[in-house]
Coordinates of C-alpha atoms and ligand atoms in Angstrom, one line a residue:
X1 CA -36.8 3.6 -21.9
X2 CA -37.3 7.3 -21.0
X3 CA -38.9 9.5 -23.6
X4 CA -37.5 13.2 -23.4
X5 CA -38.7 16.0 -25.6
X6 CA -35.8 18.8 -25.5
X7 CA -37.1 22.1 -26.5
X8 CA -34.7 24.0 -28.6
X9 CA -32.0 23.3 -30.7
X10 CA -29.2 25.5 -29.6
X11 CA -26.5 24.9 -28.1
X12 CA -28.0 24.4 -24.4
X13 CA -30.7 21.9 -26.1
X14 CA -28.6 19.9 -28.7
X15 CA -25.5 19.2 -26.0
X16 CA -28.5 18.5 -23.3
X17 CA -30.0 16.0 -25.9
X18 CA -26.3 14.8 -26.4
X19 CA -25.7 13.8 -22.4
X20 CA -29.4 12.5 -22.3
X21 CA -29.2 9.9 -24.8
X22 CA -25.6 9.0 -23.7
X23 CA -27.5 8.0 -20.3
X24 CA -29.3 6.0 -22.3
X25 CA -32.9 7.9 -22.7
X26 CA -34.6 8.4 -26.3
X27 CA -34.4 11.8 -27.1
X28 CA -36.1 14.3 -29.1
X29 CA -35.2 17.8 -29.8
X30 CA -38.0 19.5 -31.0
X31 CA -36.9 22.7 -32.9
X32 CA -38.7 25.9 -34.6
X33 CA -36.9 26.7 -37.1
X34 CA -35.9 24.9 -40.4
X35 CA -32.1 23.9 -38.9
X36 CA -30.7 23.9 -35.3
X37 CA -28.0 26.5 -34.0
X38 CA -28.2 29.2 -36.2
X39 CA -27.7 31.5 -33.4
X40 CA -24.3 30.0 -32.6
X41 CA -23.5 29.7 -36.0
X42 CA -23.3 34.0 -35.9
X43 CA -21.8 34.0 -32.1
X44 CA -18.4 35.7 -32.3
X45 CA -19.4 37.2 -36.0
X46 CA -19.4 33.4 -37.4
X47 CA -15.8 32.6 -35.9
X48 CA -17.4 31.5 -32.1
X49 CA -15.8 32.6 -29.2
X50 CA -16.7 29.0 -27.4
X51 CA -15.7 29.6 -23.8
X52 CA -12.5 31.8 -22.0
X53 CA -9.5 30.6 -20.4
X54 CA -10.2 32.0 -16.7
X55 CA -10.4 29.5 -13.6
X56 CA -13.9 28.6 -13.0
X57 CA -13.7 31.1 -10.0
X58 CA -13.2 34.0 -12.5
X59 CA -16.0 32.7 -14.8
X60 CA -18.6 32.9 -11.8
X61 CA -17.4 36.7 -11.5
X62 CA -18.7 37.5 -15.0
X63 CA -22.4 36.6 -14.7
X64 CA -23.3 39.0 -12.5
X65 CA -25.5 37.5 -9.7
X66 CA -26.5 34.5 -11.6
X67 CA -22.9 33.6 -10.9
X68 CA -23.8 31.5 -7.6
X69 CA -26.5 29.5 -9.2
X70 CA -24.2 28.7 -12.3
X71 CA -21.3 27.3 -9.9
X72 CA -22.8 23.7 -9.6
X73 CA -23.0 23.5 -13.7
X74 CA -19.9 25.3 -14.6
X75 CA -18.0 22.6 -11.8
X76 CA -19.8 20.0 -13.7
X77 CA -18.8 20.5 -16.9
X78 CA -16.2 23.0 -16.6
X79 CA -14.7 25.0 -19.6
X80 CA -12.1 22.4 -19.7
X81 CA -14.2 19.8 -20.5
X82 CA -15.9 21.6 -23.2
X83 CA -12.9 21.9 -24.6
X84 CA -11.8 18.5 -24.2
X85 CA -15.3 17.6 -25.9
X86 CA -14.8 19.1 -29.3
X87 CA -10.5 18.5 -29.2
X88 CA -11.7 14.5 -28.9
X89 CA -13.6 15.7 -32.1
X90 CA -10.9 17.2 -34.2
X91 CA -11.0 20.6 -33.1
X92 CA -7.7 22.6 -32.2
X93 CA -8.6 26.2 -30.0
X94 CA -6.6 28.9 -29.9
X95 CA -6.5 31.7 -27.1
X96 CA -6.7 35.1 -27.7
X97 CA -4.4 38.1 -25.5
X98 CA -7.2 38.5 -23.0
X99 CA -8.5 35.0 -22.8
X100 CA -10.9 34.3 -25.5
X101 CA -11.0 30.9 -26.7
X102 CA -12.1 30.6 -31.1
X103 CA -11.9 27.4 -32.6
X104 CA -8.5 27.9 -35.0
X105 CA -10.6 27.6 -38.2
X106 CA -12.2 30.6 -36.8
X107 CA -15.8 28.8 -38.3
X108 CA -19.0 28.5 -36.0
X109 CA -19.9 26.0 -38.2
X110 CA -17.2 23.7 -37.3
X111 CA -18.5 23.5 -33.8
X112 CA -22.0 23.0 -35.0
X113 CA -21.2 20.1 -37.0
X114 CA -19.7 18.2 -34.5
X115 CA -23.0 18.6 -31.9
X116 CA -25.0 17.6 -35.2
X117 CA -22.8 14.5 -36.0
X118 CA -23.0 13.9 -32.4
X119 CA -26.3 13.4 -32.2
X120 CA -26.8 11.8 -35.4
X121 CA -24.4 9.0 -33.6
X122 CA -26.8 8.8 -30.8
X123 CA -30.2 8.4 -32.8
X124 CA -31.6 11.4 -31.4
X125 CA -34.4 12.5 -33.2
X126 CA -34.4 16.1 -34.6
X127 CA -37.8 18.0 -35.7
X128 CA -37.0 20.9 -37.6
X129 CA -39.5 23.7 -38.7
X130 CA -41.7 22.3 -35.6
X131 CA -42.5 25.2 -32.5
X132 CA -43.9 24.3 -29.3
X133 CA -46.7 26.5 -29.1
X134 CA -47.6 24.8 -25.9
X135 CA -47.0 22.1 -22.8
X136 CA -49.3 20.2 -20.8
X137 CA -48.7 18.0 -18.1
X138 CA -51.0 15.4 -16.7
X139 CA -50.9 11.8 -15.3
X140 CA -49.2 10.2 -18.2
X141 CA -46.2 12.5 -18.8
X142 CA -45.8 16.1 -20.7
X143 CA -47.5 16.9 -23.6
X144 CA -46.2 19.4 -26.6
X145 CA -48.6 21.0 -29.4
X146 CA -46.1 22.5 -32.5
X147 CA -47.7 24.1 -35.0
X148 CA -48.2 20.8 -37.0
X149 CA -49.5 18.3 -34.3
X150 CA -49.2 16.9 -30.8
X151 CA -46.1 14.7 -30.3
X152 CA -46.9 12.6 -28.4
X153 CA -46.4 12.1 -24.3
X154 CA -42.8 12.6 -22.5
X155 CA -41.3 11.1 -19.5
X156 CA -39.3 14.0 -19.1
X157 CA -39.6 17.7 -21.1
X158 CA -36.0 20.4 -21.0
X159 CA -36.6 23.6 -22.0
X160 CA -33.7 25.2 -24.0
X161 CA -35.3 27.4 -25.9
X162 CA -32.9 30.5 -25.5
X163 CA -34.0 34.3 -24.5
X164 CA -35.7 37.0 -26.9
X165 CA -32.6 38.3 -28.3
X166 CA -31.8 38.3 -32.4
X167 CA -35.4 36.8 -32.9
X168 CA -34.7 36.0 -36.7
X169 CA -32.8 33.2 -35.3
X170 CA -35.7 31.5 -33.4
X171 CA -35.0 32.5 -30.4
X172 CA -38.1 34.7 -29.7
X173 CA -39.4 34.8 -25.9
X174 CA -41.7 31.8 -26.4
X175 CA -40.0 29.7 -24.2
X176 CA -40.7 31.7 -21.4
X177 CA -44.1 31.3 -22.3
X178 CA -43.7 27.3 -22.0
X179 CA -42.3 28.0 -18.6
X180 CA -45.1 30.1 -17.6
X181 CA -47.6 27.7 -18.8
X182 CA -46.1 24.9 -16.3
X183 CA -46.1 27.3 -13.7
X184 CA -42.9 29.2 -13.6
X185 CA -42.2 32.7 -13.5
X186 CA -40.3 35.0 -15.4
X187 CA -37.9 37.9 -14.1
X188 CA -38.6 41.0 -17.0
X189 CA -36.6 39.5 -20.1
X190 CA -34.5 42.8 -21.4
X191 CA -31.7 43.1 -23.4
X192 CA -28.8 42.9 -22.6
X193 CA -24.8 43.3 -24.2
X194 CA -26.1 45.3 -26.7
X195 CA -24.5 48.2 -28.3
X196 CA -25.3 52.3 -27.2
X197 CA -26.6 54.6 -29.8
X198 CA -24.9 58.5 -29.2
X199 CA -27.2 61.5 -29.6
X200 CA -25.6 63.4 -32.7
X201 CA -23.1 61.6 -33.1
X202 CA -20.7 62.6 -35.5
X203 CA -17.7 60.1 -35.6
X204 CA -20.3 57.9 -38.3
X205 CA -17.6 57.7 -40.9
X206 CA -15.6 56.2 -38.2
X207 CA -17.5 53.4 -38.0
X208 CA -15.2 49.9 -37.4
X209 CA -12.2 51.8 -35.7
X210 CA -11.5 50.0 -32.6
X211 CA -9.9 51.2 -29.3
X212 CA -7.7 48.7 -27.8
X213 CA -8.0 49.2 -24.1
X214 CA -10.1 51.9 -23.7
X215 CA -11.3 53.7 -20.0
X216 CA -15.1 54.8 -20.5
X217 CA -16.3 57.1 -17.3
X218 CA -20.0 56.3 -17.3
X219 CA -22.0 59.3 -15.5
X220 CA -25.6 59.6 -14.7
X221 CA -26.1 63.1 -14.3
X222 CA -23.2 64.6 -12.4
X223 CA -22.7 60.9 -10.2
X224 CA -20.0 59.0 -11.2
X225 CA -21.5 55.5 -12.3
X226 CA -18.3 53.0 -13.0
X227 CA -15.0 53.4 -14.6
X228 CA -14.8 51.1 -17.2
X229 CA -11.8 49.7 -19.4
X230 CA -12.0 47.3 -22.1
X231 CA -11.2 47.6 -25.9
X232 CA -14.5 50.3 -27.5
X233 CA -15.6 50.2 -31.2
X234 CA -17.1 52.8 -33.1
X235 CA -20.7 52.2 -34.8
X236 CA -22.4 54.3 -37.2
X237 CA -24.6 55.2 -34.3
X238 CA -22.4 55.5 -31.4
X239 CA -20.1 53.3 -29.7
X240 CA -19.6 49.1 -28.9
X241 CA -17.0 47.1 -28.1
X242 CA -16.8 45.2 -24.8
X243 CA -16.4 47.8 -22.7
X244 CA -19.6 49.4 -24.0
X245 CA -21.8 45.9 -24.3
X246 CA -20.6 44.4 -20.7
X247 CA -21.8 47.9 -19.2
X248 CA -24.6 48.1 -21.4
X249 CA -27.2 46.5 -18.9
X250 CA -26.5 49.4 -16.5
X251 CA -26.4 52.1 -19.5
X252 CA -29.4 54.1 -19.5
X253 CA -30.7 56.5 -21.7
X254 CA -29.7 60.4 -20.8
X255 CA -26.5 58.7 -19.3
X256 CA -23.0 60.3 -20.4
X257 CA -20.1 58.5 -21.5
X258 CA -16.5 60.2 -21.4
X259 CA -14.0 57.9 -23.1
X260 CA -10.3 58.5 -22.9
X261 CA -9.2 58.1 -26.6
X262 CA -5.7 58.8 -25.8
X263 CA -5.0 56.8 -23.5
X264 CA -3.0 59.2 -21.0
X265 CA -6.4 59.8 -19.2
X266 CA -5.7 63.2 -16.5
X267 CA -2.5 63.9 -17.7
X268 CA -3.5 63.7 -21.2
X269 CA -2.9 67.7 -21.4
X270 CA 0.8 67.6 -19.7
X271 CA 1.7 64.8 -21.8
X272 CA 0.7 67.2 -24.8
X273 CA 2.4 70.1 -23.4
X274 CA 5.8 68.4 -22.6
X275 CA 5.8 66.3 -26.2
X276 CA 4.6 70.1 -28.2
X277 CA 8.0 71.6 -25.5
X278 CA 10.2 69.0 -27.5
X279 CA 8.6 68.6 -30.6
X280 CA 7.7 72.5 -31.6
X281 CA 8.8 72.0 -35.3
X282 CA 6.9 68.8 -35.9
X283 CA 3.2 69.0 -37.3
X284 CA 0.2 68.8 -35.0
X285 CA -0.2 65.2 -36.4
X286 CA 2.9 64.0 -35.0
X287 CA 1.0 63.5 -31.3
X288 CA -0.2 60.3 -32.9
X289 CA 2.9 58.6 -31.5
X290 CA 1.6 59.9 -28.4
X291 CA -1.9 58.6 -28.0
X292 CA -3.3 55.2 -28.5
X293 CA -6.2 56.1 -30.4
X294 CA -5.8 55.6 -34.3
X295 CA -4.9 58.3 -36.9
X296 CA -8.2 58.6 -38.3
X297 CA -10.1 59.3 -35.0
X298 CA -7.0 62.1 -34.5
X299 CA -7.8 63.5 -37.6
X300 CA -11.2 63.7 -36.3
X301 CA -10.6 65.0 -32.5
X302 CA -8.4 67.9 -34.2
X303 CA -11.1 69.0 -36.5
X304 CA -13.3 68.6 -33.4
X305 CA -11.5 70.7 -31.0
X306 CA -10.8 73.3 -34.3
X307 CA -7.2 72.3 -35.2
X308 CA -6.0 72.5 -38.3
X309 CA -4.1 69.4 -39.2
X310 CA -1.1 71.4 -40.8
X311 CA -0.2 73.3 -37.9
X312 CA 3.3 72.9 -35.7
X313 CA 2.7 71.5 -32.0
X314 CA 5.0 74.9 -31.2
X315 CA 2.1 77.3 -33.1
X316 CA -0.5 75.7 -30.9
X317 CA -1.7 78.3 -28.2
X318 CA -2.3 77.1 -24.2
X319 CA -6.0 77.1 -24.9
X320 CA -5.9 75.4 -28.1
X321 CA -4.0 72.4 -26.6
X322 CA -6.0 72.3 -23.3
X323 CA -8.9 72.3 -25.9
X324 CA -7.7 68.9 -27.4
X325 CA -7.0 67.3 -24.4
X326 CA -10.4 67.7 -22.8
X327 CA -11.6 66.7 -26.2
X328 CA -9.4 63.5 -26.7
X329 CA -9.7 62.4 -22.6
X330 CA -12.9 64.8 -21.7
X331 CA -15.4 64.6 -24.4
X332 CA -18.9 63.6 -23.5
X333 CA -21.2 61.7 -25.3
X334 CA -24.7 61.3 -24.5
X335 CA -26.5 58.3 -25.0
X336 CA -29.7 58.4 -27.1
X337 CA -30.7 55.0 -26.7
X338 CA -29.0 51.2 -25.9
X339 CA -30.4 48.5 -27.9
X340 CA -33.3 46.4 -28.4
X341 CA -33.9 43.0 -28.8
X342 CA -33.1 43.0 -32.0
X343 CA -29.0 43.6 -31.3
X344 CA -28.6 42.7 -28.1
X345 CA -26.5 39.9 -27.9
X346 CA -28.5 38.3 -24.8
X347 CA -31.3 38.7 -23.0
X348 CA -31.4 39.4 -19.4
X349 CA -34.1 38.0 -17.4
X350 CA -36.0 34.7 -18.2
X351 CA -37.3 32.0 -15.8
X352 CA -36.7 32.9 -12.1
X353 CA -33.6 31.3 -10.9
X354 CA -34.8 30.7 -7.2
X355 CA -38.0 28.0 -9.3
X356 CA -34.9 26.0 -10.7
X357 CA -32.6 23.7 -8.6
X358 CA -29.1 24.6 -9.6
X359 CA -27.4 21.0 -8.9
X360 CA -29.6 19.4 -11.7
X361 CA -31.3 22.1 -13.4
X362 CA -34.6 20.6 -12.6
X363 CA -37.6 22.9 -11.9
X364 CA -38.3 22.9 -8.4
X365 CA -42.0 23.6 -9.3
X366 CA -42.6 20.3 -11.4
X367 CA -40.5 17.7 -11.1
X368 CA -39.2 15.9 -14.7
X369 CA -39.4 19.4 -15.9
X370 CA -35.4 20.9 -17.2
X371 CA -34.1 23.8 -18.1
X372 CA -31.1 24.9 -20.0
X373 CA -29.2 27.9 -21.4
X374 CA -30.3 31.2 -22.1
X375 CA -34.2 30.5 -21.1
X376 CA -33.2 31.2 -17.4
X377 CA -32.4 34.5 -16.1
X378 CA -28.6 34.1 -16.7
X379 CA -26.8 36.4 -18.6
X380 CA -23.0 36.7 -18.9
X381 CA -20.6 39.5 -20.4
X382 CA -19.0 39.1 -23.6
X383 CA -15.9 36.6 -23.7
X384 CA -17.5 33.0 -24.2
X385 CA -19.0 33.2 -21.3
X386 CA -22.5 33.2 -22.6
X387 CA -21.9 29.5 -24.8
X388 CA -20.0 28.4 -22.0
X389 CA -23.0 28.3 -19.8
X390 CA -25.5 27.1 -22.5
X391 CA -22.9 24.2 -22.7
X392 CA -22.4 23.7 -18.9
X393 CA -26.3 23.9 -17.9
X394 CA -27.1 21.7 -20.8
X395 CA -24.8 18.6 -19.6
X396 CA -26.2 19.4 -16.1
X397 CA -29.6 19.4 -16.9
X398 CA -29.1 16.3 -19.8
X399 CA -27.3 14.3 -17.0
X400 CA -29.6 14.6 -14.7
X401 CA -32.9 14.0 -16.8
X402 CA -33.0 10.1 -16.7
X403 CA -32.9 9.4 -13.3
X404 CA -35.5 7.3 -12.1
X405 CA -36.1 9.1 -8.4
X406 CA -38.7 12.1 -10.0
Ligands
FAD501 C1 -24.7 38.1 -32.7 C2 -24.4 37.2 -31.5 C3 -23.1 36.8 -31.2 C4 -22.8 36.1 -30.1 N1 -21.5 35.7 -29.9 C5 -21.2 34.9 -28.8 C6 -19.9 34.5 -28.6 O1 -19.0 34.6 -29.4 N2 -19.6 33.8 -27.4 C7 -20.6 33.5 -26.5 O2 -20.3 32.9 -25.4 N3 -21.9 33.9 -26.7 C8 -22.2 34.6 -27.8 N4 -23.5 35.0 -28.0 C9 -24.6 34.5 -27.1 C10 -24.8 33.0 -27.3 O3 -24.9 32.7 -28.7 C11 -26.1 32.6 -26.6 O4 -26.0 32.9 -25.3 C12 -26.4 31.1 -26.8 O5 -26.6 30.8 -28.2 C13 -27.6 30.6 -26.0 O6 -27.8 29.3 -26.2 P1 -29.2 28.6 -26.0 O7 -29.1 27.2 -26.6 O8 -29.6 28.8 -24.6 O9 -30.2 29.4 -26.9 P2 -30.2 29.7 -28.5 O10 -28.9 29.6 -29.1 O11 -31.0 31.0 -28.6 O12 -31.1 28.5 -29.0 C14 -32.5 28.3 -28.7 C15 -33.1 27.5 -29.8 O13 -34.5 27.2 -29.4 C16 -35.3 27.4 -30.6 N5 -36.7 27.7 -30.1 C17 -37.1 28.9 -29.6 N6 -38.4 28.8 -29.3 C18 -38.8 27.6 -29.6 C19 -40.1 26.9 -29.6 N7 -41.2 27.6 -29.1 N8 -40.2 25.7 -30.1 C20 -39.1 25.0 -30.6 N9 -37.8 25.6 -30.7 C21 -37.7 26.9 -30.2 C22 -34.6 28.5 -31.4 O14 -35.0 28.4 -32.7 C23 -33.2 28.2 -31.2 O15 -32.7 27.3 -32.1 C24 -23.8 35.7 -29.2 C25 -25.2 36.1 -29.5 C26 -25.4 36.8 -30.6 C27 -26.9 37.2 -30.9

């Protein structure tokens, strides 16, 4: 019987180790810290957002050029089937307006439990609180060292090991220092979907207010960068939000961002000047109905732009109202820094894509050697497409780990 050691116990290594010993193979997974998945037990802020409900063709839009070599997985175990996987298991989805798929319990942990039963069902062996520190291959197989001991020889070795990002939940960089040891190279891990701190930025108490929808011009110097839409959230330290992490790997520092609060965009100061025409009695306030943005960040643009809140819309001077709508639609916010490592949600970069063979996730370098998830230089933007892929690369790479022709 075929001995594989799966390093990692996320979700790319536990479903791997799930499709490997359905094939038949003994399996291992071999993981650092005290209990698997703790890094999809915080995905979606502990409620999961498991996959999306585009067409395949839509998902391979969203990973930027990765998307070509993810096609073979993503048609091998397509979002449907994932779903199908844990539904067979007891667990009902819903979809959110914009495609999100979340368990209905809204609990990572329910998806967690069912890999871990899984796998229990399947005598795969789990080693907790083990970390490979390093691989070996000879004659006889692979070799891993933990920190405890050698375990012994493999037939066949996956690493799933994840990328650098949120390193308090095990996933730390190492495995691309596995990789490297068996002769693999790695594209410049960095991190990526992460949020962008604002120099002096003064909307702190503001912090948690989402915009639904939001258009973000992103400028690097006077050079129009991208227009981008999506729903923004304030931080203490700037802004987040999907619009702001799926941009964030082309943020820089020194950039300017130029959101439109309101929602009106250009014709944010004619809107203002027809609704104040109609509306001359009403209080300065009452533009609320006008704008998407919530009341709180109104109160806060009108301070901004020197508006008292009690005045009428028909007191308000030309300038005055010009004044707010280049500050609601034209204000812009220069960014001090995007994240590290420590908040980025993944990591860009990871073991070169061009060493791996995308129809079995096999290395191309040494044969019997796997990869899996986040390890490889595969990042996608927020929406489930990130699990997805750990999910889809993991069957790929699980199915394919037992055949006999390496
Ligand atoms: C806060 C947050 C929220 C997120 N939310 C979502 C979401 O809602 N939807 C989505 O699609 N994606 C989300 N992601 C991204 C998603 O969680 C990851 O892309 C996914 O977990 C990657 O799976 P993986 O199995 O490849 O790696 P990981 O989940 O990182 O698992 C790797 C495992 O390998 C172990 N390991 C590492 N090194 C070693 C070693 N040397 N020896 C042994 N074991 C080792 C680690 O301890 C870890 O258990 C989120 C990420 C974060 C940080």
């Amino acid at each position: 019987m075929l001995r594989i050691a799966v390093i990692g116990g996320g979700p790319a290594g536990l479903f791997a180790a799930i499709r490997a010993a359905k094939r038949g193979a003994r399996v291992s997974i071999i993981e650092k810290m005290k209990s698997p998945g703790r890094k999809l037990l915080i995905s979606g802020s502990g409620q999961c957002n498991l996959s999306h409900a585009g067409e395949i063709e839509y998902f391979l839009s969203r990973y930027g050029e990765a998307g070509r070599f993810l096609r073979p997985a993503l048609f091998h175990f397509s979002p449907r089937d994932l779903l199908r996987f844990f539904e067979d298991r007891g667990v009902s989805f819903e979809t959110e307006e914009g495609g999100k798929i979340f368990p209905k319990s809204r609990r990572a942990r329910d998806i967690l439990q069912v890999l871990l039963r899984e796998i229990e069902g399947l005598n795969v062996q789990l080693l907790t609180a083990s970390p490979v520190s390093s691989v070996g291959h000879g004659p006889d197989g692979f070799t891993l060292t933990t920190s405890m001991q050698q375990t012994g020889s493999w037939d066949r070795v996956i690493i799933a090991a994840g990328g650098a990002s949120y390193p308090a939940t095990g996933s730390d960089g190492s495995g691309f220092s596995l990789a490297a040891q068996l002769g693999h190279s790695i594209v410049e891990p960095r991190p990526a979907l992460t949020d962008v701190a604002i120099c002096s930025f003064r909307m702190k108490e503001l912090a948690g207010i989402s915009i639904k929808g939001c258009c973000v011009l992103h400028f690097r110097g006077d050079k129009l960068l991208a227009r981008l839409s999506g729903d923004l959230l304030i931080t203490h330290t700037g802004f987040s939000g999907p619009v702001i992490m799926d941009a964030s790997r082309n943020i820089r520092c020194g950039d300017t961002l130029v959101p439109d609060f309101g929602g009106l965009g250009s014709g944010t100061a004619d809107a203002l000047r027809c609704f104040a025409e109609k509306n001359g009695k009403k209080q300065i306030k009452s533009v609320s109905r006008l704008l998407a943005c919530p009341e709180a960040l109104l109160e806060q643009l009108l301070s901004t732009a020197g508006i008292e809140g009690g005045i009428r819309l028909g007191e308000l001077s030309r300038e005055k109202r010009r004044h707010l709508a280049e500050t609601i639609a034209g204000s812009r916010y220069t960014v001090a820094s995007t994240g590290d490592f420590r908040d980025a949600r993944v990591t860009a970069g990871g073991v070169d894509r061009r060493e791996i063979n995308p129809k079995n996730m096999e290395s191309r370098i040494l044969p019997g050697l796997f990869f899996a998830g986040e390890v490889m230089d595969i990042d996608g933007d927020t929406g489930g497409f990130n699990l997805q892929a750990a999910f889809s690369t993991g069957a790929l790479a699980g199915d394919n780990s037992d055949l006999k022709d390496q």
